Short mmCIF file of C-alpha atoms and ligand atoms in Angstrom, two decimals:
data_model
loop_
_atom_site.label_atom_id
_atom_site.label_comp_id
_atom_site.label_asym_id
_atom_site.label_seq_id
_atom_site.Cartn_x
_atom_site.Cartn_y
_atom_site.Cartn_z
CA UNK A 16 0.04 -0.04 0.04
CA UNK A 17 2.38 2.61 -1.20
CA UNK A 18 0.20 5.03 -3.17
CA UNK A 19 0.77 8.21 -1.22
CA UNK A 20 -2.27 9.89 -2.86
CA UNK A 21 -4.63 6.98 -1.83
CA UNK A 22 -6.93 9.35 0.07
CA UNK A 23 -7.82 11.45 -2.90
CA UNK A 24 -10.38 8.80 -3.97
CA UNK A 25 -11.07 6.66 -1.05
CA UNK A 26 -14.29 5.61 0.66
CA UNK A 27 -13.98 6.23 4.43
CA UNK A 28 -16.14 4.64 7.18
CA UNK A 29 -16.31 6.05 10.71
CA UNK A 30 -16.63 3.65 13.64
CA UNK A 31 -17.21 3.83 17.28
CA UNK A 32 -15.33 0.74 18.44
CA UNK A 33 -17.38 0.50 21.55
CA UNK A 34 -20.56 0.28 19.54
CA UNK A 35 -19.43 -1.85 16.61
CA UNK A 36 -18.87 -5.45 17.75
CA UNK A 37 -18.26 -7.02 21.15
CA UNK A 38 -16.10 -10.18 20.94
CA UNK A 39 -15.90 -11.16 24.65
CA UNK A 40 -19.45 -10.63 25.87
CA UNK A 41 -18.67 -7.78 28.31
CA UNK A 42 -21.15 -5.56 26.52
CA UNK A 43 -18.56 -3.19 25.07
CA UNK A 44 -17.44 -3.39 21.45
CA UNK A 45 -13.71 -4.05 21.12
CA UNK A 46 -10.75 -4.22 18.74
CA UNK A 47 -11.11 -7.96 18.28
CA UNK A 48 -14.78 -7.53 17.47
CA UNK A 49 -13.91 -4.93 14.81
CA UNK A 50 -11.29 -7.26 13.37
CA UNK A 51 -13.94 -9.98 13.03
CA UNK A 52 -16.03 -7.56 10.92
CA UNK A 53 -13.40 -6.42 8.47
CA UNK A 54 -14.74 -8.66 5.81
CA UNK A 55 -18.04 -6.93 6.05
CA UNK A 56 -16.30 -3.56 5.51
CA UNK A 57 -14.26 -5.00 2.65
CA UNK A 58 -17.42 -6.14 0.97
CA UNK A 59 -19.11 -2.84 1.42
CA UNK A 60 -16.17 -1.24 -0.42
CA UNK A 61 -14.54 0.72 2.46
CA UNK A 62 -10.94 1.87 1.82
CA UNK A 63 -10.18 3.45 5.15
CA UNK A 64 -11.78 3.11 8.55
CA UNK A 65 -11.63 6.07 10.98
CA UNK A 66 -11.85 4.84 14.63
CA UNK A 67 -12.99 7.16 17.24
CA UNK A 68 -10.79 7.58 20.31
CA UNK A 69 -9.94 4.30 22.07
CA UNK A 70 -7.43 5.76 24.56
CA UNK A 71 -7.92 5.52 28.35
CA UNK A 72 -10.51 8.21 29.27
CA UNK A 73 -13.06 8.91 31.99
CA UNK A 74 -15.45 9.30 29.05
CA UNK A 75 -16.91 12.66 29.90
CA UNK A 76 -16.82 13.27 26.16
CA UNK A 77 -16.87 9.73 25.01
CA UNK A 78 -13.10 9.44 24.69
CA UNK A 79 -12.38 12.88 23.32
CA UNK A 80 -11.20 13.48 26.86
CA UNK A 81 -7.92 11.53 26.88
CA UNK A 82 -6.17 10.46 30.03
CA UNK A 83 -3.24 8.73 28.40
CA UNK A 84 -2.09 9.26 24.75
CA UNK A 85 0.11 6.21 24.64
CA UNK A 86 -2.23 3.29 25.21
CA UNK A 87 -5.54 1.67 24.50
CA UNK A 88 -8.27 1.52 27.11
CA UNK A 89 -8.64 -2.04 28.24
CA UNK A 90 -12.39 -2.26 27.49
CA UNK A 91 -11.31 -2.09 23.82
CA UNK A 92 -8.41 -4.56 24.18
CA UNK A 93 -4.66 -4.21 24.09
CA UNK A 94 -2.02 -2.66 21.89
CA UNK A 95 -1.29 -6.03 20.57
CA UNK A 96 -4.87 -6.42 19.45
CA UNK A 97 -4.70 -3.06 17.80
CA UNK A 98 -1.67 -4.27 15.93
CA UNK A 99 -3.51 -7.36 14.87
CA UNK A 100 -6.38 -5.23 13.70
CA UNK A 101 -4.03 -3.01 11.62
CA UNK A 102 -2.39 -6.07 10.04
CA UNK A 103 -5.72 -7.71 9.27
CA UNK A 104 -7.03 -4.52 7.76
CA UNK A 105 -4.02 -3.91 5.62
CA UNK A 106 -4.12 -7.50 4.36
CA UNK A 107 -7.55 -6.53 3.01
CA UNK A 108 -6.33 -3.26 1.53
CA UNK A 109 -8.15 -1.35 4.23
CA UNK A 110 -6.36 1.57 5.99
CA UNK A 111 -7.06 2.79 9.51
CA UNK A 112 -6.93 6.39 10.77
CA UNK A 113 -7.75 7.36 14.29
CA UNK A 114 -8.52 10.57 16.24
CA UNK A 115 -5.67 12.80 17.38
CA UNK A 116 -7.02 15.07 20.08
CA UNK A 117 -4.44 17.82 20.13
CA UNK A 118 -6.29 20.66 21.70
CA UNK A 119 -7.16 19.36 25.12
CA UNK A 120 -6.82 16.46 27.52
CA UNK A 121 -9.06 15.01 30.15
CA UNK A 122 -8.94 16.86 33.49
CA UNK A 123 -8.03 13.35 34.80
CA UNK A 124 -4.89 13.27 32.71
CA UNK A 125 -1.86 13.01 35.07
CA UNK A 126 -0.47 16.19 33.47
CA UNK A 127 -3.49 18.13 34.51
CA UNK A 128 -3.67 16.60 37.94
CA UNK A 129 -0.08 17.59 38.50
CA UNK A 130 -0.57 21.00 37.04
CA UNK A 131 -3.55 21.93 39.15
CA UNK A 132 -1.96 20.55 42.36
CA UNK A 133 1.29 22.51 42.21
CA UNK A 134 2.19 25.91 40.73
CA UNK A 135 5.78 24.66 40.29
CA UNK A 136 4.91 21.45 38.60
CA UNK A 137 6.60 21.02 35.28
CA UNK A 138 3.14 20.43 33.87
CA UNK A 139 1.55 23.66 35.10
CA UNK A 140 2.48 25.40 31.97
CA UNK A 141 1.04 22.54 29.86
CA UNK A 142 -2.26 24.26 30.30
CA UNK A 143 -3.74 27.78 29.88
CA UNK A 144 -4.24 29.60 33.20
CA UNK A 145 -5.39 33.01 34.31
CA UNK A 146 -6.28 34.80 37.45
CA UNK A 147 -9.62 36.06 36.17
CA UNK A 148 -12.03 34.95 33.44
CA UNK A 149 -11.77 38.16 31.43
CA UNK A 150 -9.01 37.18 29.10
CA UNK A 151 -9.91 36.33 25.44
CA UNK A 152 -13.31 37.94 25.94
CA UNK A 153 -15.90 37.26 23.23
CA UNK A 154 -14.50 33.97 22.08
CA UNK A 155 -17.49 31.83 21.12
CA UNK A 156 -18.64 28.94 23.24
CA UNK A 157 -18.95 25.66 21.45
CA UNK A 158 -20.91 23.45 23.79
CA UNK A 159 -23.30 26.25 24.49
CA UNK A 160 -26.05 24.02 25.88
CA UNK A 161 -23.81 23.08 28.76
CA UNK A 162 -20.95 25.58 29.18
CA UNK A 163 -21.41 29.24 30.01
CA UNK A 164 -17.76 30.29 29.77
CA UNK A 165 -14.49 29.05 28.22
CA UNK A 166 -12.89 29.65 31.68
CA UNK A 167 -13.46 27.38 34.61
CA UNK A 168 -12.24 28.16 38.20
CA UNK A 169 -10.11 25.38 39.68
CA UNK A 170 -10.10 25.19 43.45
CA UNK A 171 -6.84 23.32 43.67
CA UNK A 172 -4.97 25.51 41.23
CA UNK A 173 -6.53 28.69 42.58
CA UNK A 174 -6.74 29.96 38.97
CA UNK A 175 -9.00 29.76 36.04
CA UNK A 176 -8.17 27.38 33.18
CA UNK A 177 -9.10 27.70 29.48
CA UNK A 178 -11.24 25.16 27.67
CA UNK A 179 -13.00 25.34 24.31
CA UNK A 180 -15.14 22.26 24.95
CA UNK A 181 -16.38 20.78 28.28
CA UNK A 182 -14.87 22.04 31.49
CA UNK A 183 -13.57 18.47 31.89
CA UNK A 184 -11.35 19.11 28.86
CA UNK A 185 -8.73 21.71 29.72
CA UNK A 186 -6.95 23.10 26.55
CA UNK A 187 -3.31 22.34 26.19
CA UNK A 188 -0.96 25.34 26.01
CA UNK A 189 0.75 25.23 22.61
CA UNK A 190 2.91 28.14 23.46
CA UNK A 191 4.80 25.66 25.58
CA UNK A 192 7.50 23.98 23.41
CA UNK A 193 7.27 20.90 25.51
CA UNK A 194 3.56 20.48 24.68
CA UNK A 195 4.40 20.90 21.02
CA UNK A 196 7.10 18.19 21.16
CA UNK A 197 5.01 15.90 23.28
CA UNK A 198 2.21 15.82 20.74
CA UNK A 199 4.64 15.09 17.89
CA UNK A 200 5.74 12.12 19.95
CA UNK A 201 2.17 11.04 20.20
CA UNK A 202 1.88 11.21 16.46
CA UNK A 203 5.11 9.15 16.00
CA UNK A 204 3.99 6.56 18.45
CA UNK A 205 0.79 5.74 16.51
CA UNK A 206 2.24 5.99 13.05
CA UNK A 207 5.11 3.72 14.03
CA UNK A 208 2.48 1.21 15.08
CA UNK A 209 1.07 1.17 11.54
CA UNK A 210 -1.82 3.60 11.85
CA UNK A 211 -2.29 5.35 8.55
CA UNK A 212 -3.05 8.83 9.70
CA UNK A 213 -5.31 10.94 11.84
CA UNK A 214 -8.64 12.69 11.94
CA UNK A 215 -7.24 15.70 13.76
CA UNK A 216 -9.81 16.76 16.23
CA UNK A 217 -10.41 20.50 16.66
CA UNK A 218 -7.14 21.80 15.15
CA UNK A 219 -8.60 25.22 14.93
CA UNK A 220 -8.20 26.11 18.57
CA UNK A 221 -4.55 25.27 19.41
CA UNK A 222 -3.30 28.84 20.20
CA UNK A 223 -5.01 31.74 21.92
CA UNK A 224 -4.18 35.46 21.34
CA UNK A 225 -5.84 38.37 22.94
CA UNK A 226 -8.00 40.50 20.56
CA UNK A 227 -8.65 37.54 18.27
CA UNK A 228 -11.39 34.98 18.09
CA UNK A 229 -8.65 32.45 19.01
CA UNK A 230 -9.39 30.33 15.90
CA UNK A 231 -7.11 29.38 13.00
CA UNK A 232 -4.31 31.66 14.16
CA UNK A 233 -1.08 31.84 12.24
CA UNK A 234 0.74 30.13 15.11
CA UNK A 235 -1.72 27.22 14.89
CA UNK A 236 -1.12 26.77 11.13
CA UNK A 237 2.65 26.95 11.73
CA UNK A 238 2.59 24.20 14.30
CA UNK A 239 0.33 22.01 12.05
CA UNK A 240 2.83 22.48 9.26
CA UNK A 241 5.66 21.40 11.48
CA UNK A 242 3.61 18.15 12.17
CA UNK A 243 3.10 17.68 8.44
CA UNK A 244 6.82 18.02 7.72
CA UNK A 245 7.57 15.37 10.26
CA UNK A 246 4.95 13.06 8.80
CA UNK A 247 6.11 13.55 5.22
CA UNK A 248 9.71 12.89 6.29
CA UNK A 249 9.10 9.70 8.26
CA UNK A 250 5.63 8.42 7.33
CA UNK A 251 5.01 9.49 3.74
CA UNK A 252 1.76 7.56 3.25
CA UNK A 253 0.01 8.80 6.36
CA UNK A 254 -2.48 11.49 6.24
CA UNK A 255 -3.83 14.33 8.37
CA UNK A 256 -7.53 15.09 8.08
CA UNK A 257 -8.77 18.37 9.50
CA UNK A 258 -11.99 18.65 11.62
CA UNK A 259 -12.44 22.32 11.29
CA UNK A 260 -15.94 23.70 11.05
CA UNK A 261 -15.21 26.83 9.01
CA UNK A 262 -16.13 28.40 5.74
CA UNK A 263 -14.33 27.13 2.60
CA UNK A 264 -12.13 30.20 2.31
CA UNK A 265 -10.76 29.66 5.83
CA UNK A 266 -10.83 25.98 5.40
CA UNK A 267 -8.41 26.07 2.52
CA UNK A 268 -5.83 27.69 4.84
CA UNK A 269 -5.68 24.27 6.28
CA UNK A 270 -4.35 22.97 2.96
CA UNK A 271 -2.36 26.10 2.21
CA UNK A 272 0.22 25.11 -0.37
CA UNK A 273 -0.38 21.43 0.04
CA UNK A 274 2.04 21.46 2.94
CA UNK A 275 -0.43 21.37 5.92
CA UNK A 276 -3.47 18.93 5.90
CA UNK A 277 -4.04 16.36 3.25
CA UNK A 278 -7.78 16.47 3.72
CA UNK A 279 -10.48 18.53 5.46
CA UNK A 280 -14.09 17.88 6.04
CA UNK A 281 -16.30 20.06 3.87
CA UNK A 282 -18.46 21.24 6.74
CA UNK A 283 -20.47 23.94 4.88
CA UNK A 284 -21.61 21.50 2.20
CA UNK A 285 -23.10 19.00 4.62
CA UNK A 286 -26.01 21.06 5.98
CA UNK A 287 -26.74 22.46 2.43
CA UNK A 288 -27.50 18.91 1.26
CA UNK A 289 -30.31 18.80 3.81
CA UNK A 290 -31.28 22.37 3.15
CA UNK A 291 -31.57 21.88 -0.58
CA UNK A 292 -33.69 18.79 0.11
CA UNK A 293 -36.05 20.71 2.48
CA UNK A 294 -36.37 23.51 -0.01
CA UNK A 295 -36.76 21.28 -3.04
CA UNK A 296 -34.24 23.56 -4.64
CA UNK A 297 -30.63 22.84 -5.52
CA UNK A 298 -29.25 26.38 -5.37
CA UNK A 299 -27.75 26.05 -1.83
CA UNK A 300 -25.51 23.21 -2.96
CA UNK A 301 -24.52 24.94 -6.22
CA UNK A 302 -23.64 28.12 -4.39
CA UNK A 303 -21.47 26.52 -1.79
CA UNK A 304 -19.59 24.47 -4.30
CA UNK A 305 -19.05 27.54 -6.44
CA UNK A 306 -17.74 29.33 -3.49
CA UNK A 307 -15.31 26.49 -2.67
CA UNK A 308 -11.85 27.42 -3.91
CA UNK A 309 -9.69 25.04 -5.97
CA UNK A 310 -7.41 23.16 -3.57
CA UNK A 311 -3.86 21.91 -4.30
CA UNK A 312 -3.53 18.72 -6.29
CA UNK A 313 -2.25 16.71 -3.28
CA UNK A 314 -5.26 17.64 -1.16
CA UNK A 315 -8.86 16.48 -1.03
CA UNK A 316 -12.09 17.29 0.67
CA UNK A 317 -13.92 14.68 2.79
CA UNK A 318 -17.66 14.86 2.37
CA UNK A 319 -20.17 13.44 4.74
CA UNK A 320 -23.89 13.30 5.66
CA UNK A 321 -23.62 12.38 9.31
CA UNK A 322 -21.12 11.60 11.95
CA UNK A 323 -20.92 10.86 15.70
CA UNK A 324 -21.78 14.40 16.69
CA UNK A 325 -24.93 16.38 16.28
CA UNK A 326 -25.69 17.44 12.69
CA UNK A 327 -24.18 20.87 13.15
CA UNK A 328 -25.99 23.93 11.78
CA UNK A 329 -23.33 26.54 12.55
CA UNK A 330 -22.65 27.13 8.92
CA UNK A 331 -26.17 28.33 7.87
CA UNK A 332 -28.13 31.48 8.49
CA UNK A 333 -30.57 31.79 11.43
CA UNK A 334 -33.42 31.55 9.06
CA UNK A 335 -32.14 28.46 7.34
CA UNK A 336 -31.41 26.84 10.69
CA UNK A 337 -35.00 27.46 11.84
CA UNK A 338 -36.28 25.92 8.59
CA UNK A 339 -34.05 22.82 9.21
CA UNK A 340 -35.09 22.50 12.70
CA UNK A 341 -38.70 22.62 11.69
CA UNK A 342 -38.16 20.05 9.02
CA UNK A 343 -35.67 17.71 10.65
CA UNK A 344 -36.01 18.27 14.43
CA UNK A 345 -39.65 18.81 15.15
CA UNK A 346 -39.19 17.87 18.84
CA UNK A 347 -37.14 19.92 21.29
CA UNK A 348 -35.22 16.81 22.47
CA UNK A 349 -33.82 16.33 18.91
CA UNK A 350 -31.87 19.61 19.10
CA UNK A 351 -28.41 19.96 20.67
CA UNK A 352 -26.35 23.13 20.66
CA UNK A 353 -26.89 24.46 17.17
CA UNK A 354 -27.58 21.11 15.65
CA UNK A 355 -29.70 18.00 15.33
CA UNK A 356 -28.77 14.88 17.44
CA UNK A 357 -30.39 12.34 15.13
CA UNK A 358 -29.19 9.75 12.65
CA UNK A 359 -29.60 10.05 8.86
CA UNK A 360 -32.57 7.70 8.46
CA UNK A 361 -34.79 9.27 11.20
CA UNK A 362 -33.88 12.76 10.02
CA UNK A 363 -35.25 11.87 6.62
CA UNK A 364 -38.33 10.19 8.09
CA UNK A 365 -37.02 6.77 6.94
CA UNK A 366 -37.97 7.81 3.37
CA UNK A 367 -35.91 5.49 1.32
CA UNK A 368 -36.08 7.80 -1.64
CA UNK A 369 -34.52 10.65 0.26
CA UNK A 370 -31.91 8.48 1.96
CA UNK A 371 -30.76 7.12 -1.45
CA UNK A 372 -30.85 10.68 -2.86
CA UNK A 373 -28.54 12.19 -0.36
CA UNK A 374 -26.26 9.29 -0.78
CA UNK A 375 -26.32 9.76 -4.53
CA UNK A 376 -24.98 13.24 -3.90
CA UNK A 377 -22.46 12.00 -1.42
CA UNK A 378 -21.03 9.49 -3.81
CA UNK A 379 -21.04 11.59 -6.97
CA UNK A 380 -20.02 15.13 -5.84
CA UNK A 381 -16.28 15.82 -5.62
CA UNK A 382 -14.53 14.72 -2.41
CA UNK A 383 -13.79 11.46 -0.61
CA UNK A 384 -16.96 10.33 1.13
CA UNK A 385 -17.14 9.23 4.74
CA UNK A 386 -19.94 6.91 5.79
CA UNK A 387 -21.01 6.74 9.43
CA UNK A 388 -21.45 3.17 10.73
CA UNK A 389 -24.92 1.94 10.54
CA UNK A 390 -26.14 4.54 8.09
CA UNK A 391 -25.61 2.14 5.29
CA UNK A 392 -28.58 0.09 6.73
CA UNK A 393 -30.55 3.10 7.84
CA UNK A 394 -30.04 2.57 11.57
CA UNK A 395 -32.05 4.74 13.93
CA UNK A 396 -31.13 6.67 17.05
CA UNK A 397 -32.16 6.61 20.65
CA UNK A 398 -33.27 10.00 21.93
CA UNK A 399 -33.61 8.76 25.51
CA UNK A 400 -29.84 8.88 25.65
CA UNK A 401 -28.20 12.15 26.62
CA UNK A 402 -25.86 14.37 24.63
CA UNK A 403 -24.80 12.68 21.37
CA UNK A 404 -24.95 9.14 22.69
CA UNK A 405 -28.28 8.46 20.94
CA UNK A 406 -26.38 8.14 17.57
CA UNK A 407 -23.66 5.95 18.98
CA UNK A 408 -25.73 2.92 19.81
CA UNK A 409 -24.63 -0.71 18.95
CA UNK A 410 -24.35 -1.76 15.33
CA UNK A 411 -27.28 -3.94 14.40
CA UNK A 412 -25.83 -7.03 12.82
CA UNK A 413 -28.81 -9.46 12.90
CA UNK A 414 -32.08 -10.25 14.58
CA UNK A 415 -30.63 -12.40 17.36
CA UNK A 416 -30.53 -11.07 20.96
CA UNK A 417 -28.84 -7.74 21.20
CA UNK A 418 -28.59 -7.50 17.43
CA UNK A 419 -25.65 -9.83 17.27
CA UNK A 420 -23.60 -7.06 18.71
CA UNK A 421 -22.81 -8.72 22.07
CA UNK A 422 -23.53 -11.98 23.87
CA UNK A 423 -23.68 -9.88 27.13
CA UNK A 424 -25.70 -6.87 28.13
CA UNK A 425 -24.85 -4.00 25.78
CA UNK A 426 -23.21 -0.94 27.38
CA UNK A 427 -26.23 1.17 26.47
CA UNK A 428 -29.89 0.91 25.76
CA UNK A 429 -30.47 -0.23 22.19
CA UNK A 430 -32.58 1.52 19.56
CA UNK A 431 -36.31 0.89 19.95
CA UNK A 432 -39.47 1.24 17.81
CA UNK A 433 -39.33 1.49 14.08
CA UNK A 434 -35.58 1.10 13.97
CA UNK A 435 -35.36 -1.86 16.37
CA UNK A 436 -32.81 -4.51 15.32
CA UNK A 437 -35.59 -6.95 14.42
CA UNK A 438 -36.52 -4.48 11.65
CA UNK A 439 -33.21 -2.91 10.75
CA UNK A 440 -30.12 -5.23 10.59
CA UNK A 441 -27.28 -6.22 8.35
CA UNK A 442 -28.18 -9.88 7.91
CA UNK A 443 -31.58 -9.15 6.50
CA UNK A 444 -30.29 -6.45 4.14
CA UNK A 445 -27.56 -8.74 2.91
CA UNK A 446 -30.24 -11.29 1.91
CA UNK A 447 -32.17 -8.79 -0.20
CA UNK A 448 -30.89 -7.37 -3.42
CA UNK A 449 -33.13 -4.32 -2.96
CA UNK A 450 -32.09 -3.30 0.53
CA UNK A 451 -30.49 0.00 1.36
CA UNK A 452 -27.33 -1.75 2.16
CA UNK A 453 -27.16 -3.32 -1.32
CA UNK A 454 -27.87 0.08 -2.92
CA UNK A 455 -25.04 1.77 -0.92
CA UNK A 456 -22.79 -1.09 -1.81
CA UNK A 457 -23.64 -0.55 -5.43
CA UNK A 458 -23.02 3.17 -5.28
CA UNK A 459 -19.61 2.50 -3.76
CA UNK A 460 -18.74 -0.06 -6.38
CA UNK A 461 -19.76 2.20 -9.26
CA UNK A 462 -17.85 5.07 -7.82
CA UNK A 463 -14.78 2.82 -7.81
CA UNK A 464 -15.41 1.42 -11.22
CA UNK A 465 -15.58 4.93 -12.78
CA UNK A 466 -12.72 7.09 -12.19
CA UNK A 467 -14.85 10.07 -13.34
CA UNK A 468 -16.95 9.77 -10.13
CA UNK A 469 -13.82 9.87 -7.95
CA UNK A 470 -12.05 12.81 -9.59
CA UNK A 471 -12.52 16.47 -8.95
CA UNK A 472 -13.93 17.43 -12.35
CA UNK A 473 -17.39 18.99 -11.99
CA UNK A 474 -19.40 20.83 -14.45
CA UNK A 475 -22.97 22.07 -13.70
CA UNK A 476 -25.63 21.15 -16.36
CA UNK A 477 -28.35 23.74 -16.86
CA UNK A 478 -31.73 21.87 -16.74
CA UNK A 479 -34.08 24.98 -16.46
CA UNK A 480 -35.42 23.41 -13.32
CA UNK A 481 -34.09 24.61 -9.89
CA UNK A 482 -35.27 21.38 -8.21
CA UNK A 483 -32.91 19.26 -10.26
CA UNK A 484 -29.24 19.24 -9.49
CA UNK A 485 -27.44 18.09 -12.63
CA UNK A 486 -23.79 17.78 -13.25
CA UNK A 487 -21.22 16.20 -15.38
CA UNK A 488 -18.38 14.27 -13.71
CA UNK A 489 -15.25 13.54 -15.61
CA UNK A 490 -14.61 14.36 -19.22
CA UNK A 491 -13.60 13.02 -22.55
CA UNK A 492 -13.65 9.22 -22.68
CA UNK A 493 -15.29 8.95 -19.29
CA UNK A 494 -18.04 11.32 -18.51
CA UNK A 495 -21.05 10.64 -16.19
CA UNK A 496 -24.10 12.83 -16.11
CA UNK A 497 -25.76 12.84 -12.70
CA UNK A 498 -29.37 14.05 -12.25
CA UNK A 499 -30.94 14.44 -8.75
CA UNK A 500 -34.49 15.48 -8.23
CA UNK A 501 -34.64 17.32 -4.84
CA UNK A 502 -38.34 17.79 -4.90
CA UNK A 503 -41.32 15.91 -3.73
CA UNK A 504 -42.95 16.15 -7.16
CA UNK A 505 -42.17 14.71 -10.55
CA UNK A 506 -39.81 17.10 -12.29
CA UNK A 507 -38.94 17.62 -15.93
CA UNK A 508 -35.31 18.43 -16.57
CA UNK A 509 -34.31 20.05 -19.89
CA UNK A 510 -31.16 18.43 -21.24
CA UNK A 511 -28.90 20.71 -23.14
CA UNK A 512 -28.22 19.69 -26.75
CA UNK A 513 -24.61 18.53 -26.16
CA UNK A 514 -25.82 15.87 -23.71
CA UNK A 515 -28.60 14.56 -25.87
CA UNK A 516 -26.97 11.39 -26.72
CA UNK A 517 -27.05 7.69 -25.89
CA UNK A 518 -25.62 6.54 -22.61
CA UNK A 519 -25.73 3.85 -20.04
CA UNK A 520 -27.96 3.85 -16.95
CA UNK A 521 -25.29 2.71 -14.39
CA UNK A 522 -27.80 1.43 -11.87
CA UNK A 523 -29.85 -0.64 -14.25
CA UNK A 524 -26.87 -1.48 -16.43
CA UNK A 525 -28.71 -0.86 -19.60
CA UNK A 526 -28.72 1.73 -22.45
CA UNK A 527 -30.34 5.09 -21.82
CA UNK A 528 -31.22 7.65 -24.50
CA UNK A 529 -31.00 11.21 -23.32
CA UNK A 530 -33.65 13.23 -25.20
CA UNK A 531 -34.48 16.93 -24.84
CA UNK A 532 -36.29 16.31 -21.62
CA UNK A 533 -35.92 13.81 -18.80
CA UNK A 534 -38.82 13.23 -16.39
CA UNK A 535 -37.59 12.40 -12.81
CA UNK A 536 -39.74 10.80 -10.12
CA UNK A 537 -39.85 12.56 -6.78
CA UNK A 538 -36.54 12.32 -4.90
CA UNK A 539 -35.04 10.16 -7.63
CA UNK A 540 -31.56 10.16 -9.13
CA UNK A 541 -29.95 8.96 -12.39
CA UNK A 542 -26.31 8.27 -13.08
CA UNK A 543 -25.81 8.07 -16.87
CA UNK A 544 -22.55 7.23 -18.48
CA UNK A 545 -22.32 9.19 -21.74
C1 NOJ B 751 -15.01 17.19 17.89
C2 NOJ B 751 -15.52 15.82 18.12
O1 NOJ B 751 -16.15 15.34 16.98
C3 NOJ B 751 -16.50 15.89 19.29
O2 NOJ B 751 -17.15 14.60 19.40
C4 NOJ B 751 -15.78 16.31 20.50
O3 NOJ B 751 -16.81 16.46 21.56
C5 NOJ B 751 -15.06 17.59 20.32
N1 NOJ B 751 -14.29 17.68 19.14
C6 NOJ B 751 -14.10 17.81 21.49
O4 NOJ B 751 -13.02 16.95 21.29
#
């Protein structure tokens, strides 16, 4: 696996190890369980797995609060089991990236424990302290449903400490050269073990400077570039993927000259897919992609529909957010911070047409797509669970007790009602050629079969119908015309003269003649190879 640009056209799959597959019956998913399911992922067409944090942690933020950067929490298994997983994945041509949480540690990390206990501790300066809570005034609060300030008073330290997320996640002080070096050691440690790169958590917030919004500061970019230089020198096939919820023009600073991140999530595109669907009008998608600058040739966007967090609506206007809440989060309990804490299928009312349509966009628009585990079978969520836990419930493998996830009692309450595992599970959907799982599998395999779908070439096709999003992918010998009807009504799309030709309907695998007009069923899509 030596292609250093592998990520430019790869299908990613995000996994909560705890929720994926339990191998030893303790109710918690583990590394061995995941290893046992690699063939499933291979079959689905996954090229790279992103595993959420598996480090020791008090789990105040489900592992994004790390108490030890150099080991694996024993509920998941051992470092040896991780090595076995990596080997088994690599044998199947699947890569593995994991979360690198740079910005903060757990407050139970020994560094913080030492720092708060003693002003003279070598770790005191690992964190950001102040005597009052007035510094960096006006910096936005991210977990605004829970936190009221980015400063928290610490009784032991007799000072305030700075945190951009929960108050159990003190920010590291990147002005301290020891912190900078330490985190490079962490990177080396995991890459040496065979990990293929990192989804870098919250890289936006590493440095703080008075009078700024403390986001994406020049110092932050400089440090990230230093990390990239080290990776390029010693681990040339490994990648850094930025989790930075910003506008495209700011996001591209994370690529810069192709010498910072390899990849970045396209955060603003994601809500616009749902917005366009709610409006029955494609303009929001067209506009954001037109506003997305060209990126260096060695970089790539990662696109996604859902992940383990709430579907964040920070990147839309107040008006658009209200519309989306009305449409997709009709009950108060579905809203979290500025987002929606539901899974893909429930958000779309389990309407198979809509679920397929948004996936059609995901797999045909430019960027490397990331699937969230379970969304390929249309799993539901459990709104009884707090915070974002409702979208992190056990994978539903079959209709046996506990969904084939665990022989013991699962770590959390499973999904109930319409999305119960008796109704939604992998085994059933494997058996049927018409299941959502089979459709997603087909989309992935078509995407891989046709380089045009995996490239970055995109040309809008004018259909004289705002409800239809039409575009040409690729060019010359391999060009694919994609038509998506975002509306609840049948729509007629005008086909410009140059595309009125004979082609191949990729899903039905049979000839398709493009005439002056194409009639599209509600929420339907067509992929035509010209
Ligand atoms: C982003 C992660 O996706 C989220 O789950 C976490 O709570 C924050 N970063 C803090 O690490």
